[in-house]
Amino acid sequence: MATELYKIIKEWVPSESKVIDFGCGDGSLLEDLIKSKDVLAYGVEINDLKIEECIAKGIPVVKQDIDKGLDEFESSDFDISIMARSIQCLKNPQVALHRMLSLSKKCVVTLPNLGHWKCRLSLASGKMPVTAELPHSWYETENIHLCTINDFENLCDEEQIKIKDKVYLYTQKRSNKFLQINPNLFALEGVYLLEK
Amino acid sequence: MKVITELISFTEGIKLKSGKSLSSFDLMIETYGQLNEKKSNAVLLCHAFSGNHHAAGKDEKLGIGWWDQIVGSGKAIDTDKYYVVCCNNIGGCAGSSGPLSINPETQKPYGKDFPEVSVNDWVNSQIMLMDYLKIPYWHFVAGGSLGGMQALEWSIKHPNKIKKAGIFAAAVKSSTQNIAMNEVARESIRKDKNFFEGDYYDHNVIPKDGLKTARMLGHITYLSEENMDIRFGRKFQDEESKVGQNIDFEIENYLQYKGEKFTETFDANSYILMTKAMDKYDASEKSNLDQALKEVEAKLLIIGFSSDWLYPPERGKEIQVAAMNNNIQSSYIVLDGDHGHDSFLFSSKQYSNLIKKFISS
């Protein structure tokens, strides 16, 4: 899934652009983008061990709690900002979206789909879903703002954020026609290219 | 660890930022490890205001080096891999030219007549040192506090001679409060009856009380409130180990002891010179910080400590923001640090790992 996700993001990130990745983890996406697209990359991360991994890879990183603000970086002119699999962990996802779009004209957001049939099945049987994409129990998870793909797209609509492009990731193939009839039920992850 | 201590004379002299010159000057240096064949492993350490050339290992006279927790065989700055150089800054009192040195014109110690020095002068003298040591460029220049300002200055002024810079517990410039604290310290020295306007060498005395008070104040600013609480609390000092009269609390004893010790090794005129250099440094003095960082090519590692109230982490963030505006590959990390401003001197797992990984990345 990560390779598939990286492939999509790489298509959207312009060569030699200035990129900021919020919740960059160990920096593997940025490392990939530096190698394949020669970007100038900055990661933002809060976990100390992951920060060390970024430093070891030679990726510039800023230790910062995204919930506490992105304002400091507003003076910098980024081409694209990325928030992969992190937006559901934030206290104010919609505020973060607007801030990202004030940092850069384009932004990439990816999120796990709580509408996936396995999650629904879990809830129908009376349990919070624990899946490969959402591996932690409700009491351990950092995901405080999970949503379905439809929920997210509605939020973008309400907040007047344009969805320039989107790709749904399924278990196996991206292009299974049958599953694409209802992505909110079958997609594991939504990958979005957003603009103001 | 191969350690070499050397006093180098630069007979060609140096023109200082103040407009004055030294017709010749000495640098006291210490080096650790060896320069490799490619000459690609040189590291420069810049000391803070009261530091010296003795950064690592144990010296009979100077004790344990100021960055011994970070620098040494197998440590964060690994002397098995890197050729590490540290010099006592001009104006200091550990062997390099300073107020204690003999003024060739008068054949007496310079005293108060030693010219004003600046961070820029130190960098310029280190350029000369590089030539002397046949080092083409620094793989890494690092320091904390005033040493961090030097590392920043290196990256600004000599982009082609530095690959990476470590700027720890530092700032673009001293704050108003920093200057205020330093002025109280300087005033206590000046008001000492043995100061004699800086010419105390002639009278065979030192302004000991003033210097001691200055250092005691300094120590308060280097530690954090929490760290002081944990270390000393309101504990009373036991009778046997009291270093003076009128001492009740452990913190009093600590400050008295540290202050006293300091006067045995540090020169009061140097104290004034070094704090002035610190106060006057401003990386952005000619324009704004964004403009000042325009030429920087080095990769930066900026580390601040949340317990540091002298140069709090936000000061490091200013550098990071300007670095990002200039497309400089720069990282900014805030660590807790248990020791307030002094945290940059002490090893912690995170701090050491970050430095180690940054140097070798």
Short mmCIF file of N, CA, C and O in Angstrom, two decimals, chain A residues 18-20 40-44 60-62 72-73 75-78, chain B residues 290 293 300 317-332:
data_model
loop_
_atom_site.label_atom_id
_atom_site.label_comp_id
_atom_site.label_asym_id
_atom_site.label_seq_id
_atom_site.Cartn_x
_atom_site.Cartn_y
_atom_site.Cartn_z
N LYS A 18 9.48 22.68 -3.73
CA LYS A 18 9.74 22.81 -2.29
C LYS A 18 8.55 22.18 -1.57
O LYS A 18 7.41 22.63 -1.72
N VAL A 19 8.86 21.14 -0.80
CA VAL A 19 7.80 20.30 -0.23
C VAL A 19 7.88 20.30 1.30
O VAL A 19 8.97 20.25 1.86
N ILE A 20 6.73 20.35 1.95
CA ILE A 20 6.72 20.15 3.40
C ILE A 20 5.75 19.01 3.71
O ILE A 20 4.65 18.96 3.19
N LEU A 40 13.23 19.89 -2.71
CA LEU A 40 13.76 20.41 -1.46
C LEU A 40 12.72 20.08 -0.41
O LEU A 40 11.59 20.57 -0.48
N ALA A 41 13.09 19.22 0.52
CA ALA A 41 12.08 18.67 1.42
C ALA A 41 12.28 19.08 2.87
O ALA A 41 13.40 19.18 3.35
N TYR A 42 11.18 19.33 3.53
CA TYR A 42 11.19 19.53 4.98
C TYR A 42 10.13 18.63 5.60
O TYR A 42 9.00 18.59 5.10
N GLY A 43 10.50 17.95 6.65
CA GLY A 43 9.53 17.13 7.36
C GLY A 43 9.16 17.79 8.67
O GLY A 43 9.94 18.54 9.25
N VAL A 44 7.95 17.53 9.13
CA VAL A 44 7.53 17.99 10.45
C VAL A 44 7.10 16.75 11.23
O VAL A 44 6.29 15.96 10.73
N PRO A 60 15.94 17.26 6.22
CA PRO A 60 15.66 18.35 7.16
C PRO A 60 14.31 18.12 7.86
O PRO A 60 13.32 17.80 7.20
N VAL A 61 14.30 18.29 9.16
CA VAL A 61 13.08 18.00 9.90
C VAL A 61 12.91 19.02 11.03
O VAL A 61 13.89 19.52 11.58
N VAL A 62 11.66 19.32 11.29
CA VAL A 62 11.35 20.25 12.38
C VAL A 62 10.51 19.51 13.40
O VAL A 62 9.54 18.85 13.04
N GLU A 72 4.27 29.28 12.06
CA GLU A 72 5.66 29.74 11.98
C GLU A 72 6.23 29.63 10.58
O GLU A 72 7.15 30.32 10.22
N PHE A 73 5.70 28.68 9.82
CA PHE A 73 6.30 28.42 8.51
C PHE A 73 5.63 29.21 7.40
O PHE A 73 5.95 29.06 6.24
N SER A 75 5.80 32.10 6.36
CA SER A 75 6.58 33.02 5.53
C SER A 75 7.28 32.27 4.39
O SER A 75 7.70 32.87 3.41
N SER A 76 7.41 30.97 4.53
CA SER A 76 8.09 30.19 3.50
C SER A 76 7.13 29.87 2.37
O SER A 76 5.94 29.65 2.59
N ASP A 77 7.68 29.83 1.18
CA ASP A 77 6.87 29.64 0.00
C ASP A 77 6.99 28.19 -0.47
O ASP A 77 7.94 27.85 -1.16
N PHE A 78 6.04 27.36 -0.10
CA PHE A 78 6.12 25.96 -0.51
C PHE A 78 5.29 25.72 -1.77
O PHE A 78 4.27 26.36 -1.98
N ASP B 290 16.53 37.01 7.08
CA ASP B 290 16.35 36.32 5.79
C ASP B 290 17.47 36.70 4.82
O ASP B 290 18.04 35.85 4.15
N LEU B 293 20.99 35.29 5.75
CA LEU B 293 21.26 33.86 5.50
C LEU B 293 21.31 33.50 4.01
O LEU B 293 21.42 32.33 3.67
N LEU B 300 22.11 22.80 8.32
CA LEU B 300 22.09 23.25 9.71
C LEU B 300 21.34 22.27 10.61
O LEU B 300 20.33 21.70 10.20
N LYS B 317 14.30 28.82 16.71
CA LYS B 317 13.26 28.70 15.68
C LYS B 317 13.34 29.85 14.68
O LYS B 317 13.09 29.67 13.49
N GLU B 318 13.70 31.03 15.17
CA GLU B 318 13.86 32.18 14.27
C GLU B 318 14.87 31.84 13.16
O GLU B 318 14.67 32.20 11.99
N ILE B 319 15.96 31.16 13.57
CA ILE B 319 16.98 30.80 12.58
C ILE B 319 16.38 29.78 11.60
O ILE B 319 16.57 29.88 10.39
N GLN B 320 15.63 28.82 12.15
CA GLN B 320 15.03 27.78 11.30
C GLN B 320 14.08 28.39 10.26
O GLN B 320 14.12 28.04 9.08
N VAL B 321 13.24 29.30 10.71
CA VAL B 321 12.27 29.90 9.78
C VAL B 321 13.00 30.66 8.67
O VAL B 321 12.69 30.49 7.48
N ALA B 322 14.02 31.44 9.05
CA ALA B 322 14.79 32.17 8.04
C ALA B 322 15.53 31.21 7.12
O ALA B 322 15.64 31.45 5.91
N ALA B 323 16.00 30.10 7.68
CA ALA B 323 16.71 29.10 6.88
C ALA B 323 15.76 28.50 5.84
O ALA B 323 16.11 28.34 4.67
N MET B 324 14.54 28.20 6.28
CA MET B 324 13.56 27.62 5.35
C MET B 324 13.17 28.62 4.27
O MET B 324 12.97 28.25 3.11
N ASN B 325 13.07 29.88 4.66
CA ASN B 325 12.77 30.90 3.66
C ASN B 325 13.86 30.98 2.59
O ASN B 325 13.60 31.38 1.46
N ASN B 326 15.06 30.61 3.00
CA ASN B 326 16.20 30.66 2.07
C ASN B 326 16.51 29.30 1.44
O ASN B 326 17.60 29.12 0.88
N ASN B 327 15.61 28.36 1.59
CA ASN B 327 15.79 27.01 1.02
C ASN B 327 17.05 26.32 1.54
O ASN B 327 17.69 25.56 0.82
N ILE B 328 17.42 26.61 2.77
CA ILE B 328 18.58 25.95 3.37
C ILE B 328 18.09 24.64 4.00
O ILE B 328 17.02 24.60 4.62
N GLN B 329 18.89 23.59 3.84
CA GLN B 329 18.51 22.31 4.43
C GLN B 329 18.80 22.37 5.92
O GLN B 329 19.92 22.15 6.36
N SER B 330 17.77 22.69 6.67
CA SER B 330 17.96 22.97 8.09
C SER B 330 16.96 22.21 8.94
O SER B 330 15.79 22.10 8.58
N SER B 331 17.43 21.69 10.06
CA SER B 331 16.54 20.99 10.99
C SER B 331 16.51 21.73 12.32
O SER B 331 17.51 22.31 12.74
N TYR B 332 15.36 21.68 12.95
CA TYR B 332 15.19 22.37 14.24
C TYR B 332 14.49 21.44 15.22
O TYR B 332 13.39 20.96 14.95
#
